[in-house]
């Protein structure tokens, strides 16, 4: 069965600090990879996704993630965080089999950005 | 265009009661998913529909949980004899469901927060 591990439960950063959130998955086959964000009081929104091609993907609001197949990792990065990035971040994966497959999520990382 | 909508946004019920949660997917999306999110956890898969049929219901925790999608659009998640442990946020997501392209993005609704007293 697939699983996703997010290493950090809660990260606290000052504004303008750099961010890296870890995500590792376990699955032997071909996968699609996603980062979703949940701002306070809002629903899950897609931040970025990886299907194939360039392993460095760019998403909204200056976020990017790098797929490293040999490490089964898909870490999220942002060079300089803002107070508005305070949110919960979820890494998710699904298998690219025939048909659609459900997402398997990590437990999430809560990011708090302080002034 | 409208996103995924879910009603009600909040539901409080008593242990042993029956509840129905509704999901209205993005227009034209044939794939629909239900997830459950408990406090401090990521969403966990419950059931997936492709059109009217349940393609995968392996995530339903027990036979008190049931979901339907009779016309291939709106879906209803039904929980019988609710228990306190059923308290969670129930999320619905939809995707295009084009089948041939397995590189699809799931779009989530705001969820229904269920509290069983």
Tab-separated table of C-alpha atoms in Angstrom:
chain	number	residue	atom	x	y	z
A	1	UNK	CA	0.000	0.000	0.000
A	2	UNK	CA	1.109	3.531	-0.636
A	3	UNK	CA	2.044	5.869	2.190
A	4	UNK	CA	3.248	9.443	2.459
A	5	UNK	CA	5.458	10.855	5.203
A	6	UNK	CA	5.760	14.520	6.000
A	7	UNK	CA	8.661	15.032	8.327
A	8	UNK	CA	7.653	18.230	10.030
A	9	UNK	CA	4.461	18.580	12.012
A	10	UNK	CA	4.777	22.305	12.727
A	11	UNK	CA	7.254	24.776	11.255
A	12	UNK	CA	7.634	28.327	12.510
A	13	UNK	CA	9.517	30.822	10.344
A	14	UNK	CA	10.102	34.522	10.273
A	15	UNK	CA	9.054	36.478	7.224
A	16	UNK	CA	11.613	36.340	4.398
A	17	UNK	CA	13.081	33.067	5.670
A	18	UNK	CA	13.455	30.190	3.233
A	19	UNK	CA	11.156	27.211	3.448
A	20	UNK	CA	11.614	23.536	2.738
A	21	UNK	CA	8.996	20.982	3.696
A	22	UNK	CA	9.880	17.343	3.341
A	23	UNK	CA	7.731	14.694	1.714
A	24	UNK	CA	8.584	11.053	1.092
A	25	UNK	CA	6.336	8.407	-0.361
A	26	UNK	CA	6.430	4.665	-0.604
A	27	UNK	CA	5.241	3.106	-3.827
A	28	UNK	CA	7.139	1.112	-6.374
A	29	UNK	CA	5.282	2.145	-9.503
A	30	UNK	CA	4.714	5.350	-11.430
A	31	UNK	CA	3.063	8.085	-9.416
A	32	UNK	CA	1.539	11.509	-9.686
A	33	UNK	CA	2.613	13.907	-6.934
A	34	UNK	CA	0.805	16.893	-5.469
A	35	UNK	CA	1.092	19.568	-2.851
A	36	UNK	CA	-2.149	21.023	-1.528
A	37	UNK	CA	-2.485	23.999	0.808
A	38	UNK	CA	-5.235	24.811	3.262
A	39	UNK	CA	-5.332	28.418	4.427
A	40	UNK	CA	-7.152	29.131	7.707
A	41	UNK	CA	-10.888	28.789	7.183
A	42	UNK	CA	-10.541	27.756	3.547
A	43	UNK	CA	-10.686	24.495	1.653
A	44	UNK	CA	-7.850	22.479	0.165
A	45	UNK	CA	-6.315	24.138	-2.866
A	46	UNK	CA	-3.796	22.791	-5.324
A	47	UNK	CA	-0.374	24.376	-4.941
A	48	UNK	CA	1.492	22.388	-7.576
A	49	UNK	CA	1.668	18.981	-9.196
A	50	UNK	CA	4.104	16.661	-10.920
A	51	UNK	CA	3.113	14.169	-13.593
A	52	UNK	CA	6.209	13.729	-15.722
A	53	UNK	CA	9.027	15.634	-17.401
A	54	UNK	CA	11.121	18.269	-15.652
A	55	UNK	CA	11.400	17.118	-12.016
A	56	UNK	CA	11.460	20.724	-10.806
A	57	UNK	CA	7.918	22.053	-10.894
A	58	UNK	CA	6.741	25.534	-10.158
A	59	UNK	CA	3.410	26.324	-8.589
A	60	UNK	CA	1.442	29.315	-7.467
A	61	UNK	CA	2.689	32.020	-5.108
A	62	UNK	CA	6.372	31.327	-5.714
A	63	UNK	CA	6.351	27.725	-4.495
A	64	UNK	CA	8.299	24.981	-6.214
A	65	UNK	CA	8.935	21.297	-5.604
A	66	UNK	CA	11.519	18.847	-6.806
A	67	UNK	CA	10.829	15.213	-7.557
A	68	UNK	CA	13.818	13.004	-6.768
A	69	UNK	CA	12.854	9.542	-7.914
A	70	UNK	CA	15.820	7.772	-6.311
A	71	UNK	CA	14.856	9.198	-2.926
A	72	UNK	CA	11.089	8.849	-3.358
A	73	UNK	CA	10.881	12.490	-2.354
A	74	UNK	CA	8.910	15.537	-3.428
A	75	UNK	CA	10.020	18.380	-1.189
A	76	UNK	CA	8.320	21.762	-1.269
A	77	UNK	CA	10.376	24.950	-1.269
A	78	UNK	CA	9.957	28.697	-1.264
A	79	UNK	CA	12.915	31.103	-1.145
A	80	UNK	CA	11.228	33.772	0.957
A	81	UNK	CA	8.014	33.187	2.915
A	82	UNK	CA	5.391	35.787	3.681
A	83	UNK	CA	2.961	36.074	6.552
A	84	UNK	CA	0.178	35.093	4.117
A	85	UNK	CA	1.821	31.683	3.624
A	86	UNK	CA	0.637	30.667	7.084
A	87	UNK	CA	-1.367	27.530	6.347
A	88	UNK	CA	-1.394	23.743	6.479
A	89	UNK	CA	0.455	21.988	3.663
A	90	UNK	CA	-0.326	18.472	2.492
A	91	UNK	CA	1.716	16.245	0.225
A	92	UNK	CA	-0.282	13.653	-1.721
A	93	UNK	CA	0.392	10.871	-4.197
A	94	UNK	CA	-1.630	8.591	-6.401
A	95	UNK	CA	-0.671	5.696	-8.590
A	96	UNK	CA	-0.797	6.208	-12.309
A	97	UNK	CA	-2.631	2.996	-13.091
A	98	UNK	CA	-5.415	2.479	-15.552
A	99	UNK	CA	-8.262	4.720	-14.569
A	100	UNK	CA	-8.209	7.219	-11.763
A	101	UNK	CA	-6.957	6.376	-8.312
A	102	UNK	CA	-7.558	8.026	-4.964
A	103	UNK	CA	-4.989	10.280	-3.366
A	104	UNK	CA	-2.940	9.182	-0.370
A	105	UNK	CA	-2.092	12.142	1.837
A	106	UNK	CA	0.569	12.838	4.413
A	107	UNK	CA	-0.481	14.091	7.829
A	108	UNK	CA	0.284	17.660	6.880
A	109	UNK	CA	2.717	20.326	8.025
A	110	UNK	CA	1.458	23.421	9.744
A	111	UNK	CA	3.444	26.496	8.742
A	112	UNK	CA	3.328	29.587	10.917
A	113	UNK	CA	5.041	32.692	9.554
A	114	UNK	CA	5.710	35.420	12.075
A	115	UNK	CA	6.590	39.039	11.430
B	1	UNK	CA	-17.261	28.272	-13.174
B	2	UNK	CA	-18.330	27.018	-9.807
B	3	UNK	CA	-16.122	24.714	-7.808
B	4	UNK	CA	-17.092	21.658	-5.796
B	5	UNK	CA	-19.834	22.452	-3.322
B	6	UNK	CA	-20.857	20.525	-0.225
B	7	UNK	CA	-23.836	20.792	2.052
B	8	UNK	CA	-24.345	21.224	4.881
B	9	UNK	CA	-21.174	22.991	5.948
B	10	UNK	CA	-21.733	21.829	9.519
B	11	UNK	CA	-23.818	19.011	10.932
B	12	UNK	CA	-24.377	18.201	14.579
B	13	UNK	CA	-26.176	14.976	15.373
B	14	UNK	CA	-26.680	12.574	18.221
B	15	UNK	CA	-25.124	9.174	18.516
B	16	UNK	CA	-27.224	6.574	16.733
B	17	UNK	CA	-28.818	8.968	14.254
B	18	UNK	CA	-28.662	8.826	10.462
B	19	UNK	CA	-27.001	11.584	8.423
B	20	UNK	CA	-26.663	12.440	4.757
B	21	UNK	CA	-23.918	14.622	3.335
B	22	UNK	CA	-24.189	16.027	-0.159
B	23	UNK	CA	-21.567	16.814	-2.776
B	24	UNK	CA	-22.053	18.696	-6.026
B	25	UNK	CA	-18.978	18.257	-8.243
B	26	UNK	CA	-17.589	20.591	-10.865
B	27	UNK	CA	-19.832	20.490	-13.916
B	28	UNK	CA	-18.663	17.886	-16.409
B	29	UNK	CA	-16.424	16.022	-13.967
B	30	UNK	CA	-17.217	12.321	-14.091
B	31	UNK	CA	-14.886	11.211	-11.284
B	32	UNK	CA	-15.944	11.941	-7.706
B	33	UNK	CA	-14.157	11.078	-4.470
B	34	UNK	CA	-15.076	11.158	-0.797
B	35	UNK	CA	-12.413	11.578	1.873
B	36	UNK	CA	-12.543	11.966	5.639
B	37	UNK	CA	-10.203	14.213	7.606
B	38	UNK	CA	-9.821	13.798	11.337
B	39	UNK	CA	-8.146	16.385	13.532
B	40	UNK	CA	-4.411	16.500	12.976
B	41	UNK	CA	-4.511	14.095	10.050
B	42	UNK	CA	-4.479	14.313	6.298
B	43	UNK	CA	-7.562	13.372	4.308
B	44	UNK	CA	-8.216	9.616	4.071
B	45	UNK	CA	-9.937	8.027	1.115
B	46	UNK	CA	-13.427	6.582	1.511
B	47	UNK	CA	-14.965	5.907	-1.908
B	48	UNK	CA	-14.520	6.834	-5.572
B	49	UNK	CA	-17.173	7.043	-8.301
B	50	UNK	CA	-16.628	6.994	-12.025
B	51	UNK	CA	-19.960	8.095	-13.426
B	52	UNK	CA	-22.776	6.452	-11.508
B	53	UNK	CA	-20.855	3.440	-10.273
B	54	UNK	CA	-18.596	3.076	-7.277
B	55	UNK	CA	-15.262	2.132	-8.812
B	56	UNK	CA	-13.499	1.716	-5.470
B	57	UNK	CA	-15.159	1.622	-2.047
B	58	UNK	CA	-12.222	0.069	-0.220
B	59	UNK	CA	-11.882	3.040	2.116
B	60	UNK	CA	-15.326	2.816	3.679
B	61	UNK	CA	-14.661	1.913	7.325
B	62	UNK	CA	-17.689	-0.365	7.796
B	63	UNK	CA	-21.167	-1.101	6.510
B	64	UNK	CA	-22.679	1.893	8.298
B	65	UNK	CA	-21.196	4.037	5.536
B	66	UNK	CA	-22.737	4.107	2.077
B	67	UNK	CA	-22.602	6.503	-0.859
B	68	UNK	CA	-24.616	6.922	-4.035
B	69	UNK	CA	-24.395	8.925	-7.220
B	70	UNK	CA	-27.542	7.937	-9.106
B	71	UNK	CA	-27.287	10.327	-12.039
B	72	UNK	CA	-23.535	10.620	-12.279
B	73	UNK	CA	-23.399	14.123	-10.859
B	74	UNK	CA	-24.449	14.859	-7.267
B	75	UNK	CA	-23.362	12.319	-4.675
B	76	UNK	CA	-24.676	11.622	-1.209
B	77	UNK	CA	-22.658	10.030	1.575
B	78	UNK	CA	-24.895	8.281	4.072
B	79	UNK	CA	-23.926	7.288	7.581
B	80	UNK	CA	-26.212	5.072	9.635
B	81	UNK	CA	-26.200	4.708	13.425
B	82	UNK	CA	-23.587	7.420	13.831
B	83	UNK	CA	-20.909	7.016	16.465
B	84	UNK	CA	-18.788	9.640	18.204
B	85	UNK	CA	-15.783	8.340	16.287
B	86	UNK	CA	-17.436	9.397	13.024
B	87	UNK	CA	-16.860	13.037	13.947
B	88	UNK	CA	-14.590	14.509	11.274
B	89	UNK	CA	-14.571	16.748	8.227
B	90	UNK	CA	-15.937	14.920	5.199
B	91	UNK	CA	-14.376	16.150	1.966
B	92	UNK	CA	-15.529	15.665	-1.577
B	93	UNK	CA	-13.326	16.052	-4.635
B	94	UNK	CA	-13.918	15.741	-8.345
B	95	UNK	CA	-11.777	15.356	-11.439
B	96	UNK	CA	-12.431	15.181	-15.156
B	97	UNK	CA	-12.385	11.400	-15.223
B	98	UNK	CA	-11.288	11.260	-18.816
B	99	UNK	CA	-9.834	7.840	-18.196
B	100	UNK	CA	-7.370	7.824	-21.049
B	101	UNK	CA	-5.245	10.498	-19.433
B	102	UNK	CA	-4.335	9.316	-15.950
B	103	UNK	CA	-2.765	12.618	-15.043
B	104	UNK	CA	-5.701	14.297	-13.393
B	105	UNK	CA	-6.027	16.838	-10.661
B	106	UNK	CA	-8.630	16.441	-7.952
B	107	UNK	CA	-10.408	19.613	-6.862
B	108	UNK	CA	-11.774	19.724	-3.352
B	109	UNK	CA	-14.895	21.183	-1.844
B	110	UNK	CA	-15.042	23.040	1.473
B	111	UNK	CA	-16.086	19.942	3.407
B	112	UNK	CA	-18.838	19.117	5.865
B	113	UNK	CA	-17.838	19.219	9.507
B	114	UNK	CA	-19.741	16.419	11.269
B	115	UNK	CA	-20.000	16.344	15.036
B	116	UNK	CA	-21.611	13.353	16.704
B	117	UNK	CA	-22.584	13.996	20.307
